[in-house]
PDB file of C-alpha atoms in Angstrom:
ATOM      1  CA  UNK B  24     106.590 105.000  73.425  1.00  0.00           C
ATOM      2  CA  UNK B  25     106.091 107.367  76.370  1.00  0.00           C
ATOM      3  CA  UNK B  26     108.164 106.829  79.319  1.00  0.00           C
ATOM      4  CA  UNK B  27     105.761 106.764  82.400  1.00  0.00           C
ATOM      5  CA  UNK B  28     106.704 107.663  86.051  1.00  0.00           C
ATOM      6  CA  UNK B  29     104.978 104.354  87.284  1.00  0.00           C
ATOM      7  CA  UNK B  30     104.387 100.886  86.137  1.00  0.00           C
ATOM      8  CA  UNK B  31     101.448  98.609  86.799  1.00  0.00           C
ATOM      9  CA  UNK B  32     101.847  95.080  87.990  1.00  0.00           C
ATOM     10  CA  UNK B  33      99.101  92.485  88.111  1.00  0.00           C
ATOM     11  CA  UNK B  34      95.428  93.552  88.317  1.00  0.00           C
ATOM     12  CA  UNK B  35      95.745  96.210  91.087  1.00  0.00           C
ATOM     13  CA  UNK B  36      99.378  97.195  91.876  1.00  0.00           C
ATOM     14  CA  UNK B  37     101.074 100.479  90.855  1.00  0.00           C
ATOM     15  CA  UNK B  38     104.798 100.786  91.295  1.00  0.00           C
ATOM     16  CA  UNK B  39     106.208 104.398  91.595  1.00  0.00           C
ATOM     17  CA  UNK B  40     109.479 104.524  89.805  1.00  0.00           C
ATOM     18  CA  UNK B  41     110.698 108.265  89.426  1.00  0.00           C
ATOM     19  CA  UNK B  42     111.718 110.120  92.549  1.00  0.00           C
ATOM     20  CA  UNK B  43     111.304 113.530  90.933  1.00  0.00           C
ATOM     21  CA  UNK B  44     107.526 113.039  90.143  1.00  0.00           C
ATOM     22  CA  UNK B  45     104.644 112.624  92.498  1.00  0.00           C
ATOM     23  CA  UNK B  46     101.778 110.432  91.526  1.00  0.00           C
ATOM     24  CA  UNK B  47      98.211 111.679  91.798  1.00  0.00           C
ATOM     25  CA  UNK B  48      96.043 108.539  91.934  1.00  0.00           C
ATOM     26  CA  UNK B  49      92.472 109.188  90.693  1.00  0.00           C
ATOM     27  CA  UNK B  50      89.932 106.323  91.244  1.00  0.00           C
ATOM     28  CA  UNK B  51      86.337 107.445  90.191  1.00  0.00           C
ATOM     29  CA  UNK B  52      84.683 109.806  92.680  1.00  0.00           C
ATOM     30  CA  UNK B  53      87.034 108.751  95.653  1.00  0.00           C
ATOM     31  CA  UNK B  54      89.521 110.913  97.345  1.00  0.00           C
ATOM     32  CA  UNK B  55      92.752 111.635  95.183  1.00  0.00           C
ATOM     33  CA  UNK B  56      95.729 109.901  96.779  1.00  0.00           C
ATOM     34  CA  UNK B  57      99.360 111.348  96.338  1.00  0.00           C
ATOM     35  CA  UNK B  58     102.325 109.196  96.207  1.00  0.00           C
ATOM     36  CA  UNK B  59     105.683 110.962  96.705  1.00  0.00           C
ATOM     37  CA  UNK B  60     109.226 109.793  97.457  1.00  0.00           C
ATOM     38  CA  UNK B  61     108.467 110.519 101.073  1.00  0.00           C
ATOM     39  CA  UNK B  62     105.326 108.477 101.448  1.00  0.00           C
ATOM     40  CA  UNK B  63     101.545 108.473 100.613  1.00  0.00           C
ATOM     41  CA  UNK B  64      98.468 110.620 101.612  1.00  0.00           C
ATOM     42  CA  UNK B  65      95.274 112.227 100.580  1.00  0.00           C
ATOM     43  CA  UNK B  66      95.927 114.992  98.033  1.00  0.00           C
ATOM     44  CA  UNK B  67      94.212 118.318  99.010  1.00  0.00           C
ATOM     45  CA  UNK B  68      95.330 120.540  96.059  1.00  0.00           C
ATOM     46  CA  UNK B  69      93.966 121.279  92.626  1.00  0.00           C
ATOM     47  CA  UNK B  70      94.347 118.404  90.090  1.00  0.00           C
ATOM     48  CA  UNK B  71      96.156 119.559  86.962  1.00  0.00           C
ATOM     49  CA  UNK B  72      93.862 119.680  83.907  1.00  0.00           C
ATOM     50  CA  UNK B  73      96.549 119.239  81.378  1.00  0.00           C
ATOM     51  CA  UNK B  74      99.526 116.851  81.282  1.00  0.00           C
ATOM     52  CA  UNK B  75     101.883 119.946  80.640  1.00  0.00           C
ATOM     53  CA  UNK B  76     100.592 121.607  83.909  1.00  0.00           C
ATOM     54  CA  UNK B  77     101.071 118.353  85.832  1.00  0.00           C
ATOM     55  CA  UNK B  78     104.722 118.005  84.523  1.00  0.00           C
ATOM     56  CA  UNK B  79     105.511 121.577  85.384  1.00  0.00           C
ATOM     57  CA  UNK B  80     104.467 120.711  88.928  1.00  0.00           C
ATOM     58  CA  UNK B  81     106.565 117.563  88.874  1.00  0.00           C
ATOM     59  CA  UNK B  82     103.256 115.484  89.118  1.00  0.00           C
ATOM     60  CA  UNK B  83     101.793 112.611  87.048  1.00  0.00           C
ATOM     61  CA  UNK B  84      98.139 112.016  87.119  1.00  0.00           C
ATOM     62  CA  UNK B  85      97.190 108.314  87.080  1.00  0.00           C
ATOM     63  CA  UNK B  86      93.553 107.597  86.323  1.00  0.00           C
ATOM     64  CA  UNK B  87      93.020 103.977  87.429  1.00  0.00           C
ATOM     65  CA  UNK B  88      89.984 103.600  85.160  1.00  0.00           C
ATOM     66  CA  UNK B  89      92.021 104.534  81.993  1.00  0.00           C
ATOM     67  CA  UNK B  90      92.664 101.681  79.609  1.00  0.00           C
ATOM     68  CA  UNK B  91      96.365 102.183  79.812  1.00  0.00           C
ATOM     69  CA  UNK B  92      96.252 101.636  83.604  1.00  0.00           C
ATOM     70  CA  UNK B  93      93.532  99.113  84.768  1.00  0.00           C
ATOM     71  CA  UNK B  94      90.470  99.880  82.682  1.00  0.00           C
ATOM     72  CA  UNK B  95      88.113  99.966  85.560  1.00  0.00           C
ATOM     73  CA  UNK B  96      87.747 101.617  88.989  1.00  0.00           C
ATOM     74  CA  UNK B  97      89.110  99.465  91.793  1.00  0.00           C
ATOM     75  CA  UNK B  98      88.052  98.804  95.455  1.00  0.00           C
ATOM     76  CA  UNK B  99      91.543  97.856  96.559  1.00  0.00           C
ATOM     77  CA  UNK B 100      94.959  99.149  95.121  1.00  0.00           C
ATOM     78  CA  UNK B 101      98.489  98.394  96.172  1.00  0.00           C
ATOM     79  CA  UNK B 102     101.152 101.076  95.741  1.00  0.00           C
ATOM     80  CA  UNK B 103     104.891 100.169  95.899  1.00  0.00           C
ATOM     81  CA  UNK B 104     106.300 103.430  97.008  1.00  0.00           C
ATOM     82  CA  UNK B 105     109.899 104.818  96.759  1.00  0.00           C
ATOM     83  CA  UNK B 106     110.175 104.706 100.629  1.00  0.00           C
ATOM     84  CA  UNK B 107     110.426 100.842 100.482  1.00  0.00           C
ATOM     85  CA  UNK B 108     106.914 100.259 101.526  1.00  0.00           C
ATOM     86  CA  UNK B 109     103.970  98.847  99.935  1.00  0.00           C
ATOM     87  CA  UNK B 110     100.688 100.604 100.842  1.00  0.00           C
ATOM     88  CA  UNK B 111      97.121  99.187 100.661  1.00  0.00           C
ATOM     89  CA  UNK B 112      94.619 101.696  99.550  1.00  0.00           C
ATOM     90  CA  UNK B 113      91.089 100.260 100.408  1.00  0.00           C
ATOM     91  CA  UNK B 114      88.343 102.449  98.913  1.00  0.00           C
ATOM     92  CA  UNK B 115      85.540 100.574 100.808  1.00  0.00           C
ATOM     93  CA  UNK B 116      87.171 102.290 103.899  1.00  0.00           C
ATOM     94  CA  UNK B 117      87.247 105.870 102.845  1.00  0.00           C
ATOM     95  CA  UNK B 118      87.122 108.399 105.833  1.00  0.00           C
ATOM     96  CA  UNK B 119      88.387 105.698 108.236  1.00  0.00           C
ATOM     97  CA  UNK B 120      91.912 105.059 109.584  1.00  0.00           C
ATOM     98  CA  UNK B 121      92.119 101.946 107.529  1.00  0.00           C
ATOM     99  CA  UNK B 122      91.703 103.768 104.077  1.00  0.00           C
ATOM    100  CA  UNK B 123      95.591 103.908 103.540  1.00  0.00           C
ATOM    101  CA  UNK B 124      97.579 101.305 105.578  1.00  0.00           C
ATOM    102  CA  UNK B 125     101.212  99.888 105.207  1.00  0.00           C
ATOM    103  CA  UNK B 126     100.761  96.360 103.706  1.00  0.00           C
ATOM    104  CA  UNK B 127     104.455  95.564 103.762  1.00  0.00           C
ATOM    105  CA  UNK B 128     106.984  97.552 105.538  1.00  0.00           C
ATOM    106  CA  UNK B 129     109.855  96.560 103.062  1.00  0.00           C
ATOM    107  CA  UNK B 130     108.925  94.897  99.767  1.00  0.00           C
ATOM    108  CA  UNK B 131     112.455  94.893  98.416  1.00  0.00           C
TER     109      UNK B 131
END
């Protein structure tokens, strides 16, 4: 079994669990979201094409539609980040201030 840098919970929650690696969340044709130990935002860089390239850059590419994650694209995803906040990513509100919001200030 491969040890992942995240775990999934429920039908739409991703829990970031390794401080050293950043998560690149891919959800269909929507903007790519990066989750680091300092927070969350829209990723502007180049997405690594191979797992080995991502690992060298201390990144983990998470494709939401992959069968090992959720198996389909989602409109709403919750991210429990390492900064002790839970974020709500609402893909129906792309390009608005409500696209990425803090859902809970402290989930622990």
